[in-house]
Structures are given as structure tokens and as C-alpha cells.
PDB file of C-alpha atoms in Angstrom:
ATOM      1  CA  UNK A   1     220.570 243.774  45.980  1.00 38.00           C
ATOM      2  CA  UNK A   2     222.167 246.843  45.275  1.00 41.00           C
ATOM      3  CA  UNK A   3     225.424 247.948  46.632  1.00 42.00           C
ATOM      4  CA  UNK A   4     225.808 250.090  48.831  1.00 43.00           C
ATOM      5  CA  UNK A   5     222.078 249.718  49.839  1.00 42.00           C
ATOM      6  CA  UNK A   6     221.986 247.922  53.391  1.00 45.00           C
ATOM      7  CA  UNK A   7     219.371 245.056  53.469  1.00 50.00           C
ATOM      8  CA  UNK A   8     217.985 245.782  56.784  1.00 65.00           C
ATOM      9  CA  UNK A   9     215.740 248.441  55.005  1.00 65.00           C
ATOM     10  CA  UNK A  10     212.452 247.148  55.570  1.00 72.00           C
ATOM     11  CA  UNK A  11     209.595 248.297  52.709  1.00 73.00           C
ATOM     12  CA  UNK A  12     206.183 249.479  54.076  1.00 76.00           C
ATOM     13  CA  UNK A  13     203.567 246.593  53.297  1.00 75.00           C
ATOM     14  CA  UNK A  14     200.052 246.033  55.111  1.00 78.00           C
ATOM     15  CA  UNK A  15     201.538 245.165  58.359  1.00 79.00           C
ATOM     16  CA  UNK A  16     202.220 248.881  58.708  1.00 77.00           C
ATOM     17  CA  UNK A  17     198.471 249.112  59.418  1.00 82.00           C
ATOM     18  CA  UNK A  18     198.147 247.170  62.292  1.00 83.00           C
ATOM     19  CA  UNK A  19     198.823 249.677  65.132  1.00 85.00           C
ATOM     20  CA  UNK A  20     199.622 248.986  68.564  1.00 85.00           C
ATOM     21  CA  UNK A  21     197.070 249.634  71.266  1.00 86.00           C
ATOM     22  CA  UNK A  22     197.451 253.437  72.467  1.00 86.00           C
ATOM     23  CA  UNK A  23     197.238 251.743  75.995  1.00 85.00           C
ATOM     24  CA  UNK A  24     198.572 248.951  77.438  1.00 83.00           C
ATOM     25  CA  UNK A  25     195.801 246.291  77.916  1.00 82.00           C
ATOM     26  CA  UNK A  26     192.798 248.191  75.931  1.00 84.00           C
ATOM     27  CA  UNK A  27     193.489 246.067  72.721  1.00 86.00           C
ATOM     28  CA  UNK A  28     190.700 247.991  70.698  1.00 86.00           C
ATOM     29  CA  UNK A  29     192.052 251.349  72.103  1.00 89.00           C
ATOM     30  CA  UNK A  30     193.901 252.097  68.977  1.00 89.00           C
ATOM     31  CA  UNK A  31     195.375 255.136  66.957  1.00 90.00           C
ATOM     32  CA  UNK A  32     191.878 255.240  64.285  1.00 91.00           C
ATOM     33  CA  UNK A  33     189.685 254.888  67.385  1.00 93.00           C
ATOM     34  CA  UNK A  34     190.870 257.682  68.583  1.00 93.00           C
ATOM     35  CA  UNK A  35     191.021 259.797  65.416  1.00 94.00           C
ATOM     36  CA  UNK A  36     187.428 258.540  65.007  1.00 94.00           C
ATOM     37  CA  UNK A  37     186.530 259.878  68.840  1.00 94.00           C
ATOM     38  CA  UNK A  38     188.172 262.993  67.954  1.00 94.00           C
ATOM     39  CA  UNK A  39     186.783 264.019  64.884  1.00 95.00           C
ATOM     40  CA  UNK A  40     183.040 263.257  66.218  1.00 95.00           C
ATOM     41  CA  UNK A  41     184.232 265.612  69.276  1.00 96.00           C
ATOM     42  CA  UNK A  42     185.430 268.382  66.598  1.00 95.00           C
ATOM     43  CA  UNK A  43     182.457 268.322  64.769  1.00 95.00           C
ATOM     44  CA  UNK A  44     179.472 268.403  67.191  1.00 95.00           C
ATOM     45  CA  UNK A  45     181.660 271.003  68.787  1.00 94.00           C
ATOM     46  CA  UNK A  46     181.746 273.052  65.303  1.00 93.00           C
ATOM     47  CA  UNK A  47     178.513 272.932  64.513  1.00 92.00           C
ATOM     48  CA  UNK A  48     176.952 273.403  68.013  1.00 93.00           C
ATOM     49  CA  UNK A  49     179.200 276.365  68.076  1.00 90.00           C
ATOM     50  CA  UNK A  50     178.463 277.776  64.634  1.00 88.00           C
ATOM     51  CA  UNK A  51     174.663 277.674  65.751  1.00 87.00           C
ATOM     52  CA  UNK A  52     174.191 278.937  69.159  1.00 84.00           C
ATOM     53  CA  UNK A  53     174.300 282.556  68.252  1.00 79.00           C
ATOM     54  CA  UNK A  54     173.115 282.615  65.210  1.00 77.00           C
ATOM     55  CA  UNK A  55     172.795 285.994  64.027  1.00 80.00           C
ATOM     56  CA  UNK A  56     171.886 287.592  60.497  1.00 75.00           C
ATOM     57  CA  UNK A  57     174.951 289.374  60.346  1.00 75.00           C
ATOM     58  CA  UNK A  58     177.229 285.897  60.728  1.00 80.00           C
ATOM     59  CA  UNK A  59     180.314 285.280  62.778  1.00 85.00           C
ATOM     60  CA  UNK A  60     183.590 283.851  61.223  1.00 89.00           C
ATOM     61  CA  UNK A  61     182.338 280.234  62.921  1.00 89.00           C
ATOM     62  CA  UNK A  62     178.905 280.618  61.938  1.00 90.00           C
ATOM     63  CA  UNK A  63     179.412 281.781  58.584  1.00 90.00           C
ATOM     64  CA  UNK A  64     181.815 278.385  58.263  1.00 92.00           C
ATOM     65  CA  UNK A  65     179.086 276.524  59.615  1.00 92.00           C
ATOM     66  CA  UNK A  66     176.540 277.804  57.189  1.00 92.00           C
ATOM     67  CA  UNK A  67     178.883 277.117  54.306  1.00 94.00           C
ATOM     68  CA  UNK A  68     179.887 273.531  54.745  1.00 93.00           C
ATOM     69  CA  UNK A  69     176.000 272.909  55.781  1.00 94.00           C
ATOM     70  CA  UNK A  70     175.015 275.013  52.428  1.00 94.00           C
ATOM     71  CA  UNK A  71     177.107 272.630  50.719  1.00 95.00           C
ATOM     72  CA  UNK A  72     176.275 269.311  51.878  1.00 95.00           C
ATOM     73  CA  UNK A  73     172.551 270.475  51.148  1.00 94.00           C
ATOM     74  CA  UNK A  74     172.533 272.110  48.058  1.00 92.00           C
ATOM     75  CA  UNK A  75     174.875 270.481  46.272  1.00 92.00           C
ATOM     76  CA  UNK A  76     174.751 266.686  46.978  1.00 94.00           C
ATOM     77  CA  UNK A  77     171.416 266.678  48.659  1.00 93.00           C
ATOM     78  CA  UNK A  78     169.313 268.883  46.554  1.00 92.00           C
ATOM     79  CA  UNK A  79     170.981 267.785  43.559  1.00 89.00           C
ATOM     80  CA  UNK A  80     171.741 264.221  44.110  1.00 89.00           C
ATOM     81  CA  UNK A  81     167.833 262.967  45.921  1.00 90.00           C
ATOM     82  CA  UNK A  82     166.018 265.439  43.507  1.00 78.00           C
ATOM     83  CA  UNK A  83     162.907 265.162  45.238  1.00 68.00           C
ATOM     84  CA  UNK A  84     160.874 267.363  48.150  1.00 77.00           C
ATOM     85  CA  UNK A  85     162.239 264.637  51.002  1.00 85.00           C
ATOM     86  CA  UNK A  86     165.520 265.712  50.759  1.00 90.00           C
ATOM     87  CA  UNK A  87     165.674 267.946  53.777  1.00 91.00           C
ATOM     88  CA  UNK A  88     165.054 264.777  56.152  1.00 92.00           C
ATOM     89  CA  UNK A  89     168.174 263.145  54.680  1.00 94.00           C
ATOM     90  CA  UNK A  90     170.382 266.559  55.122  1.00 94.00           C
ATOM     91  CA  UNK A  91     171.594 265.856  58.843  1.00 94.00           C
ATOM     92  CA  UNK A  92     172.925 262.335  57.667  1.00 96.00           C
ATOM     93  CA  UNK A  93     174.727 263.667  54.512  1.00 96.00           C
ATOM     94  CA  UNK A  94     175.964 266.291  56.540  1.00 96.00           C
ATOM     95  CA  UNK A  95     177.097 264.121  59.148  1.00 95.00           C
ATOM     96  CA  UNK A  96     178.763 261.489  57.030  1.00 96.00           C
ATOM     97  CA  UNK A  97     180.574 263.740  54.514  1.00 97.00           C
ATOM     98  CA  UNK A  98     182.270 266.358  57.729  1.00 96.00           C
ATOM     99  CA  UNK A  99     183.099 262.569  59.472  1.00 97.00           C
ATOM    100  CA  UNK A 100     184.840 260.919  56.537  1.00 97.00           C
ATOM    101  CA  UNK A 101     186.299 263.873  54.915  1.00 96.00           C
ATOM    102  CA  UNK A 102     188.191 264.363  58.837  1.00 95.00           C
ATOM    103  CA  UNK A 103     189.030 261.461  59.438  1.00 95.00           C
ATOM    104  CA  UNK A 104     190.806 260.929  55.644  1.00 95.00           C
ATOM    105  CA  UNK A 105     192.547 264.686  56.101  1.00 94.00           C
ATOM    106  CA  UNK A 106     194.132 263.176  59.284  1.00 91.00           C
ATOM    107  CA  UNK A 107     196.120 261.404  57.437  1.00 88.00           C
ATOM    108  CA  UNK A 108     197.758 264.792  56.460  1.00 88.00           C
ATOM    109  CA  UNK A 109     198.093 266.110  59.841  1.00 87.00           C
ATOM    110  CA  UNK A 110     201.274 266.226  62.013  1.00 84.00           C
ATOM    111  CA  UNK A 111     201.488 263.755  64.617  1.00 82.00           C
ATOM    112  CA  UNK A 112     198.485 261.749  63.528  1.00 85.00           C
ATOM    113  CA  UNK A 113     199.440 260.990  59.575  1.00 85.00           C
ATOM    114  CA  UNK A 114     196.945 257.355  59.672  1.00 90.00           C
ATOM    115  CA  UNK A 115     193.999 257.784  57.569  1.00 91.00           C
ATOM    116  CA  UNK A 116     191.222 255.580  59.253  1.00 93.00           C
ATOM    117  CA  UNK A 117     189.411 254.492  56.638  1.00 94.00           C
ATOM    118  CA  UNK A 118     192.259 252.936  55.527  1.00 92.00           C
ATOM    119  CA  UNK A 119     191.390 250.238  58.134  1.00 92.00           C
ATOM    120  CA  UNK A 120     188.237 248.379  55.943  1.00 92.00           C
ATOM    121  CA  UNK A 121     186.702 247.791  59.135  1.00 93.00           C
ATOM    122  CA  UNK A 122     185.596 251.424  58.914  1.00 95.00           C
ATOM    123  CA  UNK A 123     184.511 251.873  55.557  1.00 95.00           C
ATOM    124  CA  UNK A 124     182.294 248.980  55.988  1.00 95.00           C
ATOM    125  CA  UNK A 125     180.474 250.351  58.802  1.00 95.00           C
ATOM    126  CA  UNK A 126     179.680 253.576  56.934  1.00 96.00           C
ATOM    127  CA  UNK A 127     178.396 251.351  53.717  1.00 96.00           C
ATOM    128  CA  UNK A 128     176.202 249.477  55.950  1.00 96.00           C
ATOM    129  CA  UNK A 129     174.940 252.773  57.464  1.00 96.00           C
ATOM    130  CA  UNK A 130     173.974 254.059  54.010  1.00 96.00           C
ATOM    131  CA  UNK A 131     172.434 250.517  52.592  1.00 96.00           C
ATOM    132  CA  UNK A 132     170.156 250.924  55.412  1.00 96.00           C
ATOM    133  CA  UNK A 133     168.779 253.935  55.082  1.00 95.00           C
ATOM    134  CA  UNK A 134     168.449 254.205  51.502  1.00 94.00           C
ATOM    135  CA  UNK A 135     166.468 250.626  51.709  1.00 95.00           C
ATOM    136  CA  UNK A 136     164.637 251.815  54.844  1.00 95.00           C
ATOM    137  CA  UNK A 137     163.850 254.729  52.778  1.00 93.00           C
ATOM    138  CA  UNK A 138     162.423 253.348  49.815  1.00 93.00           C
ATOM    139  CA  UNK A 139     160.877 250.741  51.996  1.00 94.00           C
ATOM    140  CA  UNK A 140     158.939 253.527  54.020  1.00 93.00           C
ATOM    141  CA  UNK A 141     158.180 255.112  50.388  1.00 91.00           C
ATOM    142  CA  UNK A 142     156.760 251.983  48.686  1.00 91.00           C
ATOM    143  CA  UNK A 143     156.207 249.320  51.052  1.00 92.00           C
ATOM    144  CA  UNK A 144     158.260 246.159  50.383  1.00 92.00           C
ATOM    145  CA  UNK A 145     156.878 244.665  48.070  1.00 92.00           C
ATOM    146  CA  UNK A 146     156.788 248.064  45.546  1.00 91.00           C
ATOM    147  CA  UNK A 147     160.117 249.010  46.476  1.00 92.00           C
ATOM    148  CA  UNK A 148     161.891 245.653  45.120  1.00 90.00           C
ATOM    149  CA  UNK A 149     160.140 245.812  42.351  1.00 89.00           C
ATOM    150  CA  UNK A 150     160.928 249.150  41.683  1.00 88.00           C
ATOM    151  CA  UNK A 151     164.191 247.808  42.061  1.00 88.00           C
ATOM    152  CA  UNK A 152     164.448 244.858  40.276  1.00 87.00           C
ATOM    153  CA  UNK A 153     162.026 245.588  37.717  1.00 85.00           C
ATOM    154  CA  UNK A 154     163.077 248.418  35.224  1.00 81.00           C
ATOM    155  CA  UNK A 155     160.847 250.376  33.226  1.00 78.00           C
ATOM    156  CA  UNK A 156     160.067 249.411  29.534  1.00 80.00           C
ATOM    157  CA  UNK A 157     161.840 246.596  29.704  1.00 80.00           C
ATOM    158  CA  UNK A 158     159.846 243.760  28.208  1.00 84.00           C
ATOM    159  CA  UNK A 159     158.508 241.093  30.381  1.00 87.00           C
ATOM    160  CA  UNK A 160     160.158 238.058  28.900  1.00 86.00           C
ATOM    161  CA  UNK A 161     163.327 239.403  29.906  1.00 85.00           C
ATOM    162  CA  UNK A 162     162.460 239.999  33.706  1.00 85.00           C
ATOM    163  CA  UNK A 163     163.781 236.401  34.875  1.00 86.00           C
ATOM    164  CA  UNK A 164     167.359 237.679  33.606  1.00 88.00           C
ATOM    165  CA  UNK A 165     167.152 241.558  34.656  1.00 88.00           C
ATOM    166  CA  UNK A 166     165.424 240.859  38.190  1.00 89.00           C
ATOM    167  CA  UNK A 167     168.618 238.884  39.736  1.00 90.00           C
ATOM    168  CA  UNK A 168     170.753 241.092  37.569  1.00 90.00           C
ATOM    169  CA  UNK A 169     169.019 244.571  39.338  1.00 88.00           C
ATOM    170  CA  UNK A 170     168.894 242.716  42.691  1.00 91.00           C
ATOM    171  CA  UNK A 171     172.461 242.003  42.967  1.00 92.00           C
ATOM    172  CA  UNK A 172     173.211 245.436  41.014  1.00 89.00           C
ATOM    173  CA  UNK A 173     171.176 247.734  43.324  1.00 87.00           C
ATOM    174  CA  UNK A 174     170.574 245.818  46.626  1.00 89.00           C
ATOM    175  CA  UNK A 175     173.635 243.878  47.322  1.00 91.00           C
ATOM    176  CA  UNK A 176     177.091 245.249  45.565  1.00 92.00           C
ATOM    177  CA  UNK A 177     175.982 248.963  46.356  1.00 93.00           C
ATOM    178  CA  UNK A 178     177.539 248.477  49.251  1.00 92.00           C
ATOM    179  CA  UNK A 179     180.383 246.223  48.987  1.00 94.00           C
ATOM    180  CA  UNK A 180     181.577 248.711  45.989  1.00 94.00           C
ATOM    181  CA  UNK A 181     180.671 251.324  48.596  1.00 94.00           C
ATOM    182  CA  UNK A 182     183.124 250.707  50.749  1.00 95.00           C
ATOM    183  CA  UNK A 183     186.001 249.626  49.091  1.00 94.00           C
ATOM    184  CA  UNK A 184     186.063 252.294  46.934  1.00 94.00           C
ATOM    185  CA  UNK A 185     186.797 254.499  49.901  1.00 95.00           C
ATOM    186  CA  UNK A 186     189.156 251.762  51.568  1.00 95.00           C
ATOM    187  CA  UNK A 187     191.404 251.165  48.704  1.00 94.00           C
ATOM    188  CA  UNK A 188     192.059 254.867  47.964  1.00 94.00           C
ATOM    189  CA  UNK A 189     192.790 255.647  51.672  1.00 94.00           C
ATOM    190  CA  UNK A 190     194.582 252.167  51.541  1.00 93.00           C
ATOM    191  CA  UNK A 191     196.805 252.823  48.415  1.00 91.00           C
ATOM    192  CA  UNK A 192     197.303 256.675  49.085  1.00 90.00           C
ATOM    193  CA  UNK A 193     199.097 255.572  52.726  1.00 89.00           C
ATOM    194  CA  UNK A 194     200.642 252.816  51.593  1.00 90.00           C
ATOM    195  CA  UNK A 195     202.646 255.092  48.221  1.00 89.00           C
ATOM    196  CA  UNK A 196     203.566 257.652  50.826  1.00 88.00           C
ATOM    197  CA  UNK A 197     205.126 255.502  52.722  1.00 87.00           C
ATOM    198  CA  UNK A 198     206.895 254.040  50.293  1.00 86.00           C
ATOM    199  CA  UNK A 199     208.123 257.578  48.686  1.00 87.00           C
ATOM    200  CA  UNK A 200     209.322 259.091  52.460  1.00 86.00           C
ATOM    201  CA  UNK A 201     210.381 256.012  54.128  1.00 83.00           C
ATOM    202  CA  UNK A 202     212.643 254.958  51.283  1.00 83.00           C
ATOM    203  CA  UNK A 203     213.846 258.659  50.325  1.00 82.00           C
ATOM    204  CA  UNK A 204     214.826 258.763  54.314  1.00 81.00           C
ATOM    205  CA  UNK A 205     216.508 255.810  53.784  1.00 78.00           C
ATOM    206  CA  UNK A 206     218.417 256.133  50.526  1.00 81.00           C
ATOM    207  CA  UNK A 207     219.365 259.910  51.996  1.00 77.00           C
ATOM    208  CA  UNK A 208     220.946 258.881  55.382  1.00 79.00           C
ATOM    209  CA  UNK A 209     221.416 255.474  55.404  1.00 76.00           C
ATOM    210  CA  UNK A 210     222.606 253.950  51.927  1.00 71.00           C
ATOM    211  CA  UNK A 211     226.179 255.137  52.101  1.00 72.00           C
ATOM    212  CA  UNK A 212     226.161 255.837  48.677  1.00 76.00           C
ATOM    213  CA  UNK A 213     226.069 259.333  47.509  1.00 81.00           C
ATOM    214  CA  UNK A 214     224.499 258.897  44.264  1.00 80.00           C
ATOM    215  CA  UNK A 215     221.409 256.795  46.414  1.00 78.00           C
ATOM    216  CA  UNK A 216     221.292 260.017  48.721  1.00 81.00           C
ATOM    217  CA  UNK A 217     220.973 262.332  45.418  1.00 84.00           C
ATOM    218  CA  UNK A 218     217.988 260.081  44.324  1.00 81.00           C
ATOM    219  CA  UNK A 219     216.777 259.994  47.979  1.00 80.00           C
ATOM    220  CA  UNK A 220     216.156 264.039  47.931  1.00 86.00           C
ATOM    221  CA  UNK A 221     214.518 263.442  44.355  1.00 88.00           C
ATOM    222  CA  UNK A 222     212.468 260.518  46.411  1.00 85.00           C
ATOM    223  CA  UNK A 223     211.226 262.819  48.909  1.00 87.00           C
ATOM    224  CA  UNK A 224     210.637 265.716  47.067  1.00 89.00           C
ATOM    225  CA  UNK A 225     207.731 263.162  45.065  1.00 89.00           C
ATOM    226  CA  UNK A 226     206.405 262.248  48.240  1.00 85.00           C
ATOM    227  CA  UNK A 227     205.742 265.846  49.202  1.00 88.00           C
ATOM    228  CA  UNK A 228     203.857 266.292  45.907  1.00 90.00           C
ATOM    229  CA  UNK A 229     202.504 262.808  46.275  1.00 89.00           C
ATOM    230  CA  UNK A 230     201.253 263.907  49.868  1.00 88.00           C
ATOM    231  CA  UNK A 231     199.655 267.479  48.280  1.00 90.00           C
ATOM    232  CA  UNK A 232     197.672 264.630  45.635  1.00 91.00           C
ATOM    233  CA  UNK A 233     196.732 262.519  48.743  1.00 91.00           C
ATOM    234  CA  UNK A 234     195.198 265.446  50.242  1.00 92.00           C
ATOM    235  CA  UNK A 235     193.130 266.439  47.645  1.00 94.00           C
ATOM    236  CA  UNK A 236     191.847 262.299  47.202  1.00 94.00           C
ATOM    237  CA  UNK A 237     191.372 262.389  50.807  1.00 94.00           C
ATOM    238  CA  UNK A 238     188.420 265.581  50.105  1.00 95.00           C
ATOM    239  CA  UNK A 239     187.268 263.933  46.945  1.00 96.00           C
ATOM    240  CA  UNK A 240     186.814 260.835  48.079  1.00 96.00           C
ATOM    241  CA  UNK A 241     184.188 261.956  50.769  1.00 96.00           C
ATOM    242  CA  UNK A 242     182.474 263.905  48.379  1.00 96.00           C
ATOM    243  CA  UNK A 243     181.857 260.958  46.779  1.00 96.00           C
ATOM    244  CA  UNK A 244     181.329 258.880  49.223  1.00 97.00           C
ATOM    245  CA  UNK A 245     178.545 261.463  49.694  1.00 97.00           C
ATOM    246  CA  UNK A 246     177.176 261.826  46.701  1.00 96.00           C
ATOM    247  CA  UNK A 247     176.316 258.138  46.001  1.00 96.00           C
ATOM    248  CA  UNK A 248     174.700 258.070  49.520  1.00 96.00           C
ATOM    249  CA  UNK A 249     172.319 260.954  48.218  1.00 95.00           C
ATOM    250  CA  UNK A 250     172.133 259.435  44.697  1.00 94.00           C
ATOM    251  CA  UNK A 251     171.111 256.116  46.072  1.00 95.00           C
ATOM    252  CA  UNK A 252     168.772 257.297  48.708  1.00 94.00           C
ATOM    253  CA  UNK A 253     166.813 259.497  45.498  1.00 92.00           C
ATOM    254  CA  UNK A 254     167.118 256.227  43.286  1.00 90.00           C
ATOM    255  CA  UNK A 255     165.496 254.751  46.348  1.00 91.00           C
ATOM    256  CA  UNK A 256     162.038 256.892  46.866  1.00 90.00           C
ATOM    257  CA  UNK A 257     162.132 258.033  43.281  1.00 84.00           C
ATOM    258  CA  UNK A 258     158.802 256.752  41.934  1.00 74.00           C
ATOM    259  CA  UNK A 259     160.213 254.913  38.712  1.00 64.00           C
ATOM    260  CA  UNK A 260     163.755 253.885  37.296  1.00 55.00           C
TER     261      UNK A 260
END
């Protein structure tokens, strides 16, 4: 212990993720639900908004529309599924990359500062999501039977060593996709929370409740990282559903691509 340092100074740790109901009684009513309801309520109201009057000489909401749509299909869709199908698989990217990338910017904003998919609960569903529609995809493309092999059975790789590179593709493409999907996103939102917490609870406590003055000096220093931690956080929280993204699109073109 350190003196001068009170030991009722509790440090963040997972339990700090397991919020309270927002209502009494409605156990699953909790603060990433509602973040969740909120940013599907933001974003069918954007985009409904940015489209009703379209014009060709844009408004400010339209023209903000266009661009985050322009982006989710030129430059992971196109790019990423490489193929003429790519426009079917637009709304979905679209959708996925405006509904993670709100809900992990939350975590920024006043008043709600809780990024849901730091829950793993969340992350998972989104995974799922994506594992079946790329396999649907593929399935559609190549029937079953064509698209596992396509999957399991690379290209100019010799046939005596298909009974060690079929259960190494299978578990490679069909089942840790993803598991490695998900907690990708998960840890990042996780571990980003988690070090903020540490920086700004701790600097709050060394700065008004250690009694020491040199602990309030390196409380100031303390929370002066977390604000630059907390600029770093926000720019994970955007990269991380770009990428989230991307490896949809890139798995959904290594799906109905015709050869590996």
C-alpha cells in the first residue's frame, strides 16, 4: 500500500460491465440495449431522411447520406467482394458498418460513455450474422457440395496432401472465421473501456482523494493520458468497424469467388 493512498479505492475490473437494469424489474432492459435501440432509430432515421428528397443538386443530409453509402460501397464492397454481385451485399455492409461504428463511438459520448460491443454477447451476434450470409452465399453460388470444396480444397495443391489441408481449410474458413470475428471486435471495445477507466477513475482519485499532494500532481498527469487515451479510443472505435466490415465483404467475395 502506499501512504497516503486510502484503500477503499476500488480499481475498475470486468464487474464494471455488468450494468444495472435501466428499469426496475425489466432485467434485460439495460444501458447497451438501449444504445443498440437508439442507434438503429438514428440510422433508419438518417438514411430515410437523406433519401426522400433526393435531388441532383444534394442537401447537407443527403449529400451525408450519399457519402457514407459511397463509402461502404465503393470502398469495402466493390473492393473487398470483387465480383458483379456486390451490389446485393451493399445494404448489409452498409447496415453493419453505420450500426457498429455507433454503437462503439457511444462510448465517447457524454452521458452514455459504454461501448456495447464491449458486452461479447453483441459481437457474437453480428459474427453469426456474417457466417451466415457469406456461407448462404457461396452455398446459393455453388451448391453445397461445390462450395465446401471450394473451401476446403485449395487450388494446386497436390492430392496426397488433401486429408491434412481439408480439416485444416474447414476449421480455417468455416468455423474460426467467426469466433476470431467477434472477439476481435470484443476485446478492443473490451480493453479500450476497461484502460480508460483505469486512467480517469484513478487520476480522479489520486487528485481529490489521496491526501497527498505529490499523488494529486501525478493524478492531473493521470488524467491528462486518459484524455489522449480517450482521443486513441475514438479513433479504434471507427477502425474497428471498418474492419469489422471489410472482412464481412472479404469473406462474402472469398465465398462466391469461383476458385481460391
Amino acid at each position: 500500500m502506499i501512504a497516503g493512498v486510502s484503500t477503499e479505492f476500488n480499481p475498475p475490473g470486468p464487474e464494471d460491465f455488468n450494468l444495472p437494469p435501466i428499469f426496475s424489474g425489466v432485467e434485460w432492459f439495460t444501458k447497451p440495449v438501449l444504445v443498440g435501440a437508439l442507434t438503429v432509430v438514428v440510422i433508419i432515421w438518417f438514411f430515410w431522411g437523406a433519401s426522400r428528397k433526393a435531388a441532383v443538386v444534394p442537401s447537407k443530409l443527403q449529400f451525408a447520406g450519399e457519402l457514407g453509402y459511397n463509402f461502404v460501397r465503393n470502398s469495402i464492397a466493390r473492393d473487398a467482394i470483387g465480383s458483379a454481385e456486390y451490389m446485393k451485399y451493399v445494404p448489409y455492409l452498409t447496415g453493419l458498418f453505420f450500426f457498429i461504428l455507433l454503437n462503439n463511438v457511444a462510448a465517447s459520448v457524454p452521458g452514455v460513455q459504454f461501448p456495447t460491443f464491449s458486452h461479447v454477447g453483441w459481437a457474437y451476434v453480428a459474427a453469426i450474422m456474417t457466417w451466415v450470409i457469406y456461407n448462404a452465399a457461396g452455398i446459393r453460388k455453388h451448391g453445397v457440395l461445390g462450395y465446401f470444396k471450394l473451401q476446403t480444397m485449395p487450388a494446386g495443391v497436390p492430392m496426397w496432401l488433401m486429408p491434412l489441408m481439408i480439416p485444416i481449410e474447414f476449421i480455417s474458413n468455416i468455423l474460426v472465421r467467426p469466433i476470431s470475428l467477434s472477439l476481435r471486435l470484443f476485446a478492443n471495445m473490451f480493453a479500450g473501456h476497461i484502460l480508460l477507466l483505469v486512467f480517469v477513475l484513478g487520476g480522479e482519485y489520486m487528485l481529490l482523494h489521496s491526501g497527498s499532494i505529490a499523488l494529486a500532481g501525478v493524478g492531473v498527469i493521470t488524467l491528462l493520458m486518459g484524455l489522449a487515451i480517450a482521443g486513441l479510443e475514438l479513433f479504434v472505435q471507427c477502425i474497428q468497424a471498418y474492419i469489422f466490415v471489410v472482412l464481412t465483404a472479404q469473406y462474402i467475395g472469398s465465398a462466391i469467388a469461383e476458385e481460391h
